[in-house]
Amino acid sequence: MSLAAYCVIYYRRLGTSTPSPKRHTYWRDIRNVIKFTGSLILGGSLFLTYEILALKKSLTLDNQVVETEKMKSYIYVHTASLDRRESHGIAWQARKELHKAVRKILAASAKLLQSPFAGDTFSTVDVEDHECAMWLLLRKSKSEDRTTRLEAVQEMSETHHWHDYQYRTVAQACDPRTLVGLARSKDSDLRFFLPPPPLPPLKEDSSTEEELRQLLASLPQTELDECIQYFTSLALSESSQSVAAQKGGLWCFGGNGLPYAESFGEVPSATVEMFCLEAIVKHSEISTHCDNIEAYGGLQLLQRLYQLHKDYPKVQRNIMRVIGNMALNEHLHSAIVRSGWVSIMAEALKSQHIMEASHAARTLANLDRETVQEKYQDGVYVLHPQHRTSQPIKADVLFIHGLMGAAFKTWRQQDTEQVLTGKALEDEDRYTTCWPKTWLARDCPALRIISVEYDTSLSDWRARCPMERKSIAFRSNELLRKLRAAGVGDRPIIWISHSMGGLLVKKMLLEASKKPEMSTVIKNTRGIIFYSVPHHGSRLAEYSVNIRYLLFPSLEVKELSKDSPALKALQDDFLEFAKDKRFQVLNFVETQPTYIGSMIKLHVVPEESADLGIGDLISVDVNHLNICKPKKKDAFLYQRTLQFIRETLAKDLEN
């Protein structure tokens, strides 16, 4: 329009300078020229405005992101596609040239009008349409507003139509907070995660096993728990003997290293490394020792070990336990992300193996300070939800196993002889290796389902740590502390226990009632399910005491005997306490004997012992091991359990 005004002024000057006899005719021609020129300029301006708006003129791209990307070690170039349908064609090229012309016109206008031209504002003019969404999401993921960041991560995770290089661009440009969020999103594409950086080479004349031993030796050895000292000394002893066996020339077991090396069988390194890993797991429970592990390069060393033993899940699970423990320390999060562990955990979280996925879920939850306030210590596993979810969690269901049990295997399906086929694995209603994670999570999605794990033994012969003499009172305080750190008590609670686990639940609730900081645990406890819990003692303990010269019963077993003063006091105190608090209680008991080994057949918990004194007592035609393992989803055991949970939490789930 400024050009049109200039033309009008110019022609007026011409008209006033030299009068003409045909003045009216001449002025009419000038007006026609002005109208034509003005229409042309006005139409062109509208067209250019439309094009700029159509290309998302309002988007501002921080050029520093692009400059930062140029400095990264991973550079991804958008190569031309061989598919003619994806070729840009003449129209695209013409449009791009037009955009460049627009920039020049705008810059020239800014100079004429002496106004600044914000070149960054129009830096997306040359960005392709399908790339604008990617950069917008990246920008949103770094917003100061938490809700905006969460929305950006969710949108990214639900995107499945990008090119490979776009996923890689996001992987390079996103911050650790966004990366962890993508790892915890159920539908995230694994292309969002770059491969872990190359591992540093091993030292000359060294091995992974030897470096693992050196890492363990570098950790503080004073002021440790007796069991940590035991595991550390055992690991260092076994490792040094293994090194002697491999290098030769040294003596062990009264001779050379050959018999020792042969005793390991096909995989000596994996066996020896397990000693070191078990010791490092114990050390990683101490915050200051985690700093030592990171400073020594333990994150990279453990990653090398993880890759070497892909066929040995037990080795990998112990490694994930260490990383999960280190993730409890927020100042180590950046080091864990830089070392590439988030990519490994993101892949493990999608595993069909429940133990692998649950270990990865625990580590990622400890890394995710954006949506998770709780901290999950070693032995506390969330079975549901293991991903970020918009589903509000209204209550907690806690699973506590008993003697010789575990966080996962105790709650598997009863049919152990079933052949696992692809179809069986796909149909989780027919088969599951952990019914709380699959069946219960699907039937009650508003629940947070937690399973805990702790070491137990029937005999001191098989104790993992000979110095360990953990009573029910000791274990209950330890578990209560871990569960409170995981936020147990902030929501309504249902406790589900098997065998000795029920005694732990009773002791935990009694201990919580004595501590003001644990008052919410009592206030929010709604009900308890006991699967064959020996409230009045077990025949297993009686049998063990009679042959103590062979079995050497553990402290846990001794406490289960009928004449145990501690067991009787626990029963009397809890019965009075539960009646006062009006807890809802459901008791199951087995009616069949259980084989202990190949020769001993024993009815572990008789009906009179399983009767708490309050709540329904239901006899089930199974043995002690299968009392908590439903045969199928529509079995009475599972359906009655589900009914109890729904009825007890009815008001909480409605609200």
XYZ file of C-alpha atoms in Angstrom:
655
model
C 0.000 0.000 0.000
C 2.945 2.310 0.623
C 3.936 1.815 -3.037
C 0.458 2.807 -4.162
C 0.569 5.978 -2.094
C 3.926 6.834 -3.588
C 2.488 6.457 -7.116
C -0.454 8.750 -6.269
C 1.842 11.480 -4.924
C 4.150 11.176 -7.931
C 1.366 11.448 -10.471
C -0.187 14.398 -8.612
C 3.112 16.262 -8.877
C 3.223 15.554 -12.578
C -0.338 16.766 -12.950
C 0.244 20.084 -11.128
C 3.600 20.887 -12.799
C 2.553 21.047 -16.482
C -1.071 21.871 -17.110
C -2.595 20.388 -20.219
C -5.616 21.377 -22.233
C -6.949 17.820 -21.830
C -6.512 17.818 -18.084
C -9.679 15.917 -17.186
C -8.945 13.135 -19.656
C -5.345 12.812 -18.480
C -6.327 12.671 -14.788
C -8.909 9.974 -15.553
C -6.164 7.830 -17.101
C -4.004 8.305 -14.042
C -6.807 7.212 -11.743
C -7.298 4.063 -13.836
C -3.589 3.258 -13.534
C -3.742 3.779 -9.773
C -6.788 1.564 -9.412
C -5.128 -1.203 -11.408
C -1.822 -0.912 -9.557
C -3.507 -0.737 -6.154
C -5.671 -3.775 -6.863
C -2.633 -5.719 -7.967
C -0.656 -4.794 -4.851
C -3.596 -5.404 -2.523
C -4.335 -8.798 -4.064
C -0.686 -9.788 -3.910
C -0.453 -8.757 -0.263
C -3.519 -10.824 0.635
C -2.101 -13.828 -1.229
C 1.243 -13.562 0.553
C -0.485 -13.171 3.931
C -2.547 -16.285 3.282
C 0.559 -18.298 2.364
C 2.394 -17.216 5.502
C -0.538 -18.095 7.733
C -0.972 -21.410 5.975
C 2.622 -22.299 6.857
C 2.077 -21.659 10.578
C 3.505 -18.163 10.692
C 3.055 -18.086 14.459
C 5.610 -20.861 15.082
C 8.878 -19.644 16.540
C 11.799 -22.064 16.280
C 14.759 -21.593 18.568
C 17.740 -21.605 16.229
C 19.976 -22.634 19.143
C 18.401 -26.101 18.990
C 19.553 -26.468 15.392
C 23.026 -25.220 16.242
C 23.215 -27.600 19.182
C 22.207 -30.494 16.961
C 25.084 -29.707 14.612
C 27.496 -30.304 17.471
C 26.088 -33.726 18.384
C 27.874 -36.932 17.470
C 24.757 -38.399 15.859
C 23.806 -36.563 12.672
C 20.784 -37.750 10.702
C 20.235 -36.528 7.157
C 16.881 -36.740 5.401
C 17.791 -38.662 2.271
C 15.696 -38.409 -0.861
C 13.076 -41.095 -1.212
C 12.991 -43.366 -4.247
C 9.214 -43.404 -4.084
C 7.863 -41.005 -6.722
C 4.760 -40.435 -4.649
C 6.927 -38.731 -2.028
C 8.724 -36.433 -4.513
C 7.998 -32.778 -3.933
C 7.472 -31.842 -7.551
C 7.392 -28.441 -9.271
C 4.640 -27.048 -7.045
C 6.663 -27.640 -3.897
C 9.786 -26.069 -5.411
C 7.799 -23.063 -6.590
C 6.245 -22.651 -3.167
C 9.641 -22.799 -1.508
C 11.030 -20.130 -3.846
C 7.980 -17.990 -3.118
C 8.678 -18.303 0.608
C 12.223 -17.090 0.062
C 10.910 -14.122 -1.902
C 8.492 -13.337 0.930
C 11.373 -13.219 3.370
C 13.273 -10.782 1.138
C 10.223 -8.535 0.707
C 9.549 -8.484 4.435
C 13.188 -7.712 5.179
C 13.227 -4.907 2.572
C 9.993 -3.437 3.939
C 11.458 -3.466 7.420
C 14.462 -1.472 6.218
C 12.322 1.106 4.368
C 10.020 1.575 7.346
C 12.999 1.508 9.750
C 11.444 -1.266 11.849
C 13.219 -4.407 13.113
C 12.623 -7.667 11.267
C 12.366 -10.711 13.556
C 13.991 -13.238 11.286
C 13.653 -16.034 13.870
C 9.879 -15.669 13.830
C 9.801 -16.727 10.193
C 12.519 -19.359 10.453
C 9.943 -22.108 9.871
C 9.009 -20.810 6.445
C 11.309 -23.397 4.886
C 10.280 -26.217 7.289
C 8.208 -28.983 5.772
C 4.628 -29.314 7.027
C 5.092 -32.797 8.523
C 8.149 -31.599 10.495
C 6.380 -28.680 12.182
C 4.510 -31.017 14.554
C 7.765 -32.651 15.641
C 9.447 -29.357 16.512
C 6.303 -28.081 18.201
C 6.215 -31.162 20.445
C 9.895 -30.795 21.258
C 9.281 -27.202 22.243
C 6.271 -28.178 24.389
C 8.270 -30.921 26.102
C 10.621 -28.235 27.461
C 7.856 -25.946 28.649
C 7.916 -24.572 32.186
C 4.356 -25.818 32.648
C 4.226 -29.439 33.848
C 0.848 -30.172 32.225
C 2.125 -28.963 28.865
C 5.200 -31.189 29.167
C 3.111 -34.248 29.992
C 0.811 -33.593 27.035
C 3.796 -33.296 24.712
C 5.260 -36.624 25.860
C 1.893 -38.334 25.486
C 1.448 -36.977 21.960
C 4.952 -38.108 21.022
C 4.330 -41.614 22.365
C 1.133 -41.911 20.338
C 2.839 -40.860 17.094
C 3.495 -43.758 14.732
C 3.698 -42.117 11.294
C 7.039 -40.324 11.471
C 10.096 -41.161 9.404
C 13.059 -42.877 11.068
C 15.168 -39.718 11.016
C 12.412 -37.799 12.847
C 12.422 -40.290 15.729
C 16.206 -40.001 15.838
C 16.010 -36.208 15.816
C 13.693 -36.281 18.830
C 16.012 -38.795 20.531
C 18.893 -36.341 20.112
C 17.053 -33.123 20.927
C 14.863 -34.163 23.888
C 15.998 -33.703 27.466
C 16.416 -36.587 30.007
C 13.043 -35.835 31.578
C 11.289 -36.324 28.240
C 13.333 -39.422 27.450
C 12.317 -41.115 30.705
C 8.703 -40.132 30.079
C 8.788 -41.738 26.640
C 10.338 -44.886 28.123
C 7.468 -45.135 30.615
C 4.792 -44.541 27.955
C 3.140 -47.774 26.883
C 2.877 -47.053 23.149
C 6.264 -45.371 22.626
C 8.245 -46.433 19.571
C 11.692 -47.811 20.458
C 13.148 -45.618 17.701
C 12.888 -42.743 20.185
C 15.889 -44.219 21.997
C 19.419 -44.004 20.671
C 21.667 -47.038 21.090
C 23.800 -46.815 24.242
C 27.117 -45.042 23.613
C 30.136 -47.241 22.860
C 31.594 -48.848 25.961
C 35.164 -47.990 26.931
C 37.675 -50.711 26.062
C 38.797 -53.129 28.739
C 42.111 -52.507 30.365
C 45.077 -54.326 28.905
C 45.397 -57.942 30.080
C 42.064 -57.706 31.902
C 38.583 -59.264 31.683
C 35.050 -58.284 32.609
C 35.167 -60.613 35.590
C 38.415 -59.109 36.827
C 37.151 -55.529 36.461
C 33.967 -56.483 38.298
C 36.108 -57.806 41.130
C 38.130 -54.578 41.171
C 34.902 -52.561 41.318
C 33.759 -54.576 44.319
C 37.156 -54.213 45.995
C 37.025 -50.421 45.490
C 33.822 -50.082 47.529
C 34.043 -49.193 51.256
C 34.530 -52.295 53.382
C 34.037 -50.837 56.858
C 30.892 -50.253 58.926
C 28.926 -52.747 56.844
C 26.130 -55.116 57.711
C 27.434 -58.621 58.511
C 25.756 -60.074 55.429
C 27.238 -57.406 53.137
C 30.672 -58.223 54.537
C 29.988 -61.920 54.013
C 28.894 -61.509 50.383
C 31.825 -59.180 49.646
C 34.485 -61.465 51.111
C 32.940 -64.520 49.446
C 32.828 -62.780 46.057
C 36.408 -61.532 46.269
C 37.610 -64.975 47.372
C 35.795 -66.826 44.610
C 36.826 -64.286 41.975
C 40.506 -64.421 42.894
C 40.451 -68.206 42.718
C 38.798 -68.029 39.306
C 41.473 -65.650 38.042
C 44.106 -68.056 39.354
C 42.449 -70.908 37.524
C 42.392 -68.985 34.262
C 45.948 -67.650 34.420
C 47.508 -70.747 35.968
C 50.510 -70.946 38.222
C 48.543 -70.209 41.399
C 47.259 -72.592 44.040
C 43.702 -72.948 45.226
C 41.949 -75.752 47.066
C 45.357 -77.208 47.849
C 46.342 -77.601 44.190
C 46.306 -75.754 40.882
C 43.255 -73.970 39.525
C 42.148 -76.673 37.081
C 39.713 -78.564 39.351
C 38.116 -75.290 40.402
C 37.686 -74.133 36.804
C 36.188 -77.471 35.814
C 33.721 -77.335 38.702
C 31.935 -74.424 37.134
C 30.767 -76.426 34.141
C 29.986 -74.764 30.834
C 29.752 -71.126 32.012
C 32.362 -70.460 34.717
C 32.355 -66.678 34.251
C 28.611 -66.318 34.760
C 28.807 -68.334 37.980
C 31.731 -66.359 39.385
C 30.224 -63.032 38.360
C 27.037 -63.892 40.237
C 29.025 -63.839 43.501
C 30.256 -60.315 42.708
C 26.836 -59.137 41.543
C 25.087 -60.323 44.688
C 27.613 -58.403 46.762
C 27.251 -55.267 44.589
C 23.454 -55.468 44.935
C 23.883 -55.277 48.711
C 26.336 -52.369 48.402
C 23.978 -50.480 46.061
C 21.435 -50.292 48.883
C 23.776 -47.749 50.525
C 23.588 -44.299 48.914
C 27.262 -43.375 49.333
C 28.340 -46.697 47.815
C 26.248 -45.902 44.722
C 28.429 -42.814 44.245
C 31.511 -45.041 44.350
C 30.014 -47.435 41.806
C 29.330 -44.553 39.401
C 32.752 -42.940 39.944
C 34.539 -46.223 39.186
C 32.676 -46.592 35.874
C 30.289 -49.212 37.191
C 27.412 -48.078 34.958
C 29.414 -48.925 31.849
C 30.892 -52.101 33.333
C 27.468 -53.429 34.328
C 26.183 -52.612 30.860
C 28.968 -54.674 29.310
C 28.081 -57.544 31.619
C 24.386 -57.152 30.765
C 25.149 -57.517 27.058
C 27.502 -60.470 27.572
C 24.894 -62.500 29.489
C 21.737 -62.012 27.453
C 20.997 -65.724 27.830
C 21.220 -65.637 31.638
C 18.168 -63.780 33.027
C 19.305 -64.117 36.636
C 22.504 -62.192 35.878
C 20.540 -59.502 34.051
C 17.976 -59.193 36.840
C 20.693 -58.635 39.449
C 22.223 -55.953 37.246
C 18.822 -54.241 36.936
C 18.466 -54.413 40.724
C 21.712 -52.451 41.058
C 20.618 -49.806 38.511
C 17.207 -49.568 40.201
C 18.889 -48.974 43.557
C 21.175 -46.325 42.071
C 18.127 -44.603 40.540
C 16.872 -43.942 44.087
C 19.547 -41.209 44.209
C 18.398 -38.272 42.088
C 21.879 -36.799 41.703
C 22.851 -39.939 39.735
C 19.976 -39.691 37.238
C 21.945 -37.721 34.637
C 24.787 -40.266 34.735
C 22.337 -43.161 34.339
C 20.692 -41.477 31.342
C 24.018 -40.566 29.709
C 25.273 -44.135 29.986
C 22.339 -45.395 27.897
C 20.426 -47.346 30.549
C 17.101 -45.677 29.719
C 17.198 -47.204 26.231
C 17.880 -50.650 27.708
C 15.088 -50.303 30.273
C 12.616 -49.055 27.660
C 13.160 -52.230 25.657
C 13.008 -54.449 28.762
C 9.722 -52.854 29.837
C 8.100 -54.185 26.658
C 9.303 -57.737 27.403
C 6.783 -60.579 27.671
C 8.695 -61.877 30.711
C 7.061 -60.415 33.798
C 10.191 -60.394 35.959
C 12.259 -58.546 33.354
C 9.498 -56.000 32.695
C 8.883 -55.447 36.416
C 12.552 -54.825 37.192
C 12.695 -52.301 34.326
C 9.437 -50.682 35.512
C 10.903 -50.196 38.989
C 14.053 -48.528 37.640
C 12.153 -46.202 35.290
C 9.670 -45.258 38.020
C 12.582 -44.265 40.261
C 13.980 -42.152 37.396
C 10.620 -40.523 36.621
C 10.371 -37.627 39.064
C 7.894 -35.906 36.733
C 4.916 -38.163 37.504
C 6.126 -40.432 40.335
C 6.556 -39.119 43.857
C 7.180 -42.506 45.477
C 10.480 -44.393 45.549
C 10.595 -48.155 45.092
C 13.388 -49.774 47.044
C 14.890 -53.188 46.322
C 12.249 -55.895 46.637
C 9.217 -53.638 46.047
C 7.742 -54.108 42.560
C 4.756 -52.419 40.965
C 2.840 -54.952 38.891
C 0.265 -52.367 37.787
C 0.448 -49.746 36.419
C 3.945 -50.151 35.014
C 3.511 -47.265 32.557
C 2.353 -43.687 32.736
C -1.420 -43.677 32.688
C -4.322 -41.230 32.759
C -6.309 -43.761 34.816
C -6.652 -42.398 38.378
C -5.318 -44.834 40.977
C -7.782 -45.057 43.871
C -6.437 -47.881 46.062
C -3.445 -50.169 46.682
C -3.414 -53.972 46.771
C -0.275 -55.462 48.343
C 0.916 -59.053 47.852
C 3.195 -60.546 50.540
C 4.597 -64.051 49.893
C 5.598 -66.623 52.504
C 8.441 -69.068 53.173
C 10.475 -69.892 50.061
C 8.165 -67.690 48.003
C 8.903 -64.802 45.659
C 7.291 -61.635 44.348
C 6.282 -63.297 41.069
C 6.362 -67.084 41.246
C 4.136 -67.287 44.356
C 1.270 -65.707 42.415
C 1.527 -67.707 39.192
C -1.194 -69.883 37.725
C -1.527 -73.382 39.154
C -1.213 -75.308 35.876
C 2.530 -76.020 35.872
C 2.311 -78.839 33.325
C 0.765 -76.701 30.585
C 2.894 -76.384 27.480
C 3.469 -72.757 26.658
C 2.568 -72.021 23.072
C 2.242 -68.749 21.225
C -1.551 -68.896 21.421
C -1.465 -69.620 25.155
C 0.707 -66.586 25.801
C -1.563 -64.349 23.734
C -4.671 -65.384 25.665
C -3.987 -64.055 29.163
C -7.453 -65.117 30.334
C -6.382 -68.729 29.889
C -2.775 -68.575 31.041
C -0.662 -66.174 33.072
C 2.592 -66.367 34.998
C 1.379 -63.730 37.477
C -2.362 -63.380 37.937
C -2.272 -60.094 39.916
C -0.524 -58.388 36.985
C -2.781 -59.717 34.246
C -6.163 -60.774 35.617
C -6.557 -58.426 38.580
C -5.102 -55.402 36.767
C -7.572 -55.899 33.925
C -10.582 -56.412 36.214
C -9.679 -53.500 38.524
C -7.608 -50.972 36.529
C -7.969 -48.289 39.235
C -5.731 -50.285 41.610
C -2.000 -49.981 42.147
C -0.789 -53.564 42.576
C 2.471 -54.068 44.485
C 4.315 -57.307 45.200
C 7.218 -57.494 47.635
C 10.128 -59.907 47.825
C 12.430 -60.919 50.663
C 14.828 -63.816 51.263
C 13.664 -66.772 53.353
C 14.858 -70.316 53.993
C 13.525 -73.468 55.623
C 16.914 -74.472 56.911
C 20.096 -72.722 57.963
C 21.874 -75.131 55.628
C 20.364 -73.239 52.685
C 20.558 -69.723 54.092
C 22.166 -67.316 51.620
C 23.869 -65.530 54.503
C 24.883 -67.727 57.495
C 24.935 -64.687 59.815
C 21.433 -63.660 58.858
C 18.927 -64.390 61.631
C 15.955 -62.255 60.658
C 12.909 -62.633 62.838
C 9.354 -61.795 61.823
C 9.647 -58.585 63.840
C 12.834 -57.548 62.004
C 11.418 -58.317 58.557
C 8.130 -56.552 59.255
C 9.900 -53.313 60.205
C 12.109 -53.546 57.116
C 9.152 -54.131 54.776
C 7.046 -51.460 56.466
C 9.783 -48.887 55.914
C 10.110 -49.827 52.234
C 6.363 -49.811 51.639
C 5.939 -46.423 53.287
C 8.656 -45.025 51.001
C 6.568 -46.362 48.097
C 3.595 -44.309 49.261
C 1.673 -47.148 50.903
C -0.770 -45.520 53.308
C -1.685 -42.610 51.063
C -4.596 -44.595 49.581
C -7.013 -47.294 50.779
C -5.207 -50.647 51.174
C -6.011 -54.337 50.752
C -3.359 -56.768 52.063
C -3.085 -60.215 50.411
C -0.707 -62.722 52.000
C 0.338 -66.362 51.778
C 1.627 -68.516 54.641
C 4.251 -66.688 56.730
C 3.515 -63.525 54.733
C 0.274 -63.213 56.706
C 2.234 -63.139 59.965
C 4.355 -60.333 58.517
C 1.206 -58.389 57.611
C -0.135 -58.745 61.142
C 3.172 -57.634 62.646
C 3.478 -54.700 60.236
C 0.035 -53.391 61.134
C 0.726 -53.710 64.856
C 4.062 -51.907 64.478
C 2.471 -49.179 62.331
C -0.128 -48.567 65.040
C 2.678 -47.635 67.453
C 4.349 -45.079 65.146
C 2.684 -41.698 64.468
C 4.374 -41.394 61.057
C 2.735 -44.683 60.018
C -0.769 -43.787 61.202
C -2.078 -43.437 57.634
C -1.278 -47.107 56.984
C -3.725 -48.114 59.739
C -6.275 -45.471 58.808
C -6.395 -46.597 55.164
C -6.287 -50.372 55.668
C -9.651 -51.703 54.496
C -9.201 -55.467 54.489
C -6.880 -58.484 54.558
C -6.890 -61.800 52.678
C -4.994 -64.690 54.313
C -4.053 -67.703 52.137
C -3.285 -70.579 54.559
C -1.634 -68.411 57.192
C -0.560 -70.395 60.308
C -1.990 -68.026 62.920
C -1.631 -70.754 65.590
C 1.515 -72.453 64.267
C 2.413 -74.931 61.541
C 3.114 -78.648 61.479
C 6.102 -77.835 59.304
C 7.746 -76.280 62.347
C 6.865 -79.304 64.505
C 8.322 -81.669 61.929
C 11.483 -79.573 61.586
C 12.071 -79.409 65.344
C 11.833 -83.207 65.626
C 14.616 -83.713 63.098
C 16.593 -80.565 63.872
C 19.821 -82.581 63.832
C 19.275 -83.052 60.064
C 17.360 -79.992 58.970
C 18.684 -77.248 61.249
C 15.438 -75.243 60.973
C 15.816 -71.543 60.268
C 14.623 -68.850 62.661
C 11.555 -68.261 60.477
C 10.547 -71.925 60.832
C 11.170 -71.978 64.593
C 8.854 -68.991 65.023
C 6.044 -70.947 63.344
C 5.900 -73.642 66.041
C 2.750 -73.851 68.170
C 4.641 -73.327 71.399
C 6.300 -70.139 70.152
C 5.587 -67.322 72.667
C 6.110 -64.701 69.976
C 3.530 -66.326 67.680
C 0.926 -66.564 70.467
C 1.460 -62.939 71.497
C 1.176 -61.827 67.874
C -2.124 -63.690 67.450
C -3.678 -62.332 70.648
C -2.587 -58.739 70.042
C -3.670 -58.674 66.408
C -7.053 -60.298 66.998
C -7.980 -57.626 69.525
C -6.542 -54.891 67.280
C -8.387 -56.104 64.129
C -11.716 -56.294 65.978
C -11.239 -52.768 67.262
C -10.428 -51.405 63.780
C -13.163 -53.522 62.172
C -10.941 -54.777 59.345
C -12.659 -56.911 56.696
C -10.996 -60.355 56.716
C -11.139 -63.379 54.389
C -9.313 -66.652 55.247
C -8.538 -69.511 52.831
C -7.076 -72.856 53.933
C -5.831 -75.939 52.084
C -7.241 -79.424 52.636
C -4.589 -81.489 50.801
C -1.080 -82.400 52.034
C 2.021 -80.942 50.403
C 5.194 -82.773 49.355
C 8.276 -81.305 51.059
C 11.047 -82.683 48.888
C 10.592 -86.112 47.336
C 9.828 -88.114 50.489
C 8.084 -85.903 53.050
C 4.307 -85.412 52.748
C 2.810 -82.895 55.149
C -0.382 -80.930 55.810
C 1.422 -77.612 56.370
C -1.434 -75.473 57.767
C -4.441 -77.297 59.249
C -7.856 -75.672 59.374
C -7.723 -74.860 63.089
C -4.466 -72.947 62.596
C -5.744 -70.959 59.603
C -8.738 -69.671 61.562
C -7.884 -66.122 62.638
C -10.985 -65.825 64.775
C -12.688 -63.200 62.602
C -13.816 -63.212 58.973
C -14.940 -66.078 56.743
C -12.880 -69.294 56.671
C -13.072 -71.101 53.307
C -11.564 -74.557 52.714
C -10.207 -75.233 49.224
C -9.301 -78.650 47.806
C -5.639 -77.813 47.062
C -2.289 -78.120 48.837
C -0.342 -75.386 50.642
C 1.576 -74.228 47.556
C -1.473 -73.993 45.291
C -3.809 -72.249 47.740
C -2.788 -68.893 46.171
C -2.574 -70.158 42.574
C -5.958 -70.256 40.762
C -6.219 -72.796 37.938
C -7.927 -70.297 35.640
C -9.573 -66.913 35.719
C -13.076 -68.223 36.425
C -11.840 -70.513 39.241
C -13.446 -70.052 42.672
C -10.171 -68.958 44.302
C -9.736 -65.989 41.979
C -13.386 -65.002 41.696
C -13.876 -65.017 45.505
C -10.719 -62.931 45.911
C -11.936 -60.470 43.278
C -15.349 -60.252 44.934
C -13.763 -59.445 48.316
C -11.612 -56.677 46.811
C -14.519 -55.076 44.965
C -16.878 -55.217 47.941
C -14.310 -53.952 50.443
C -13.212 -51.057 48.203
C -16.666 -50.325 46.770
C -16.964 -46.828 48.262
C -13.357 -45.906 47.490
C -13.591 -47.037 43.871
C -16.851 -45.158 43.361
C -15.341 -41.919 44.641
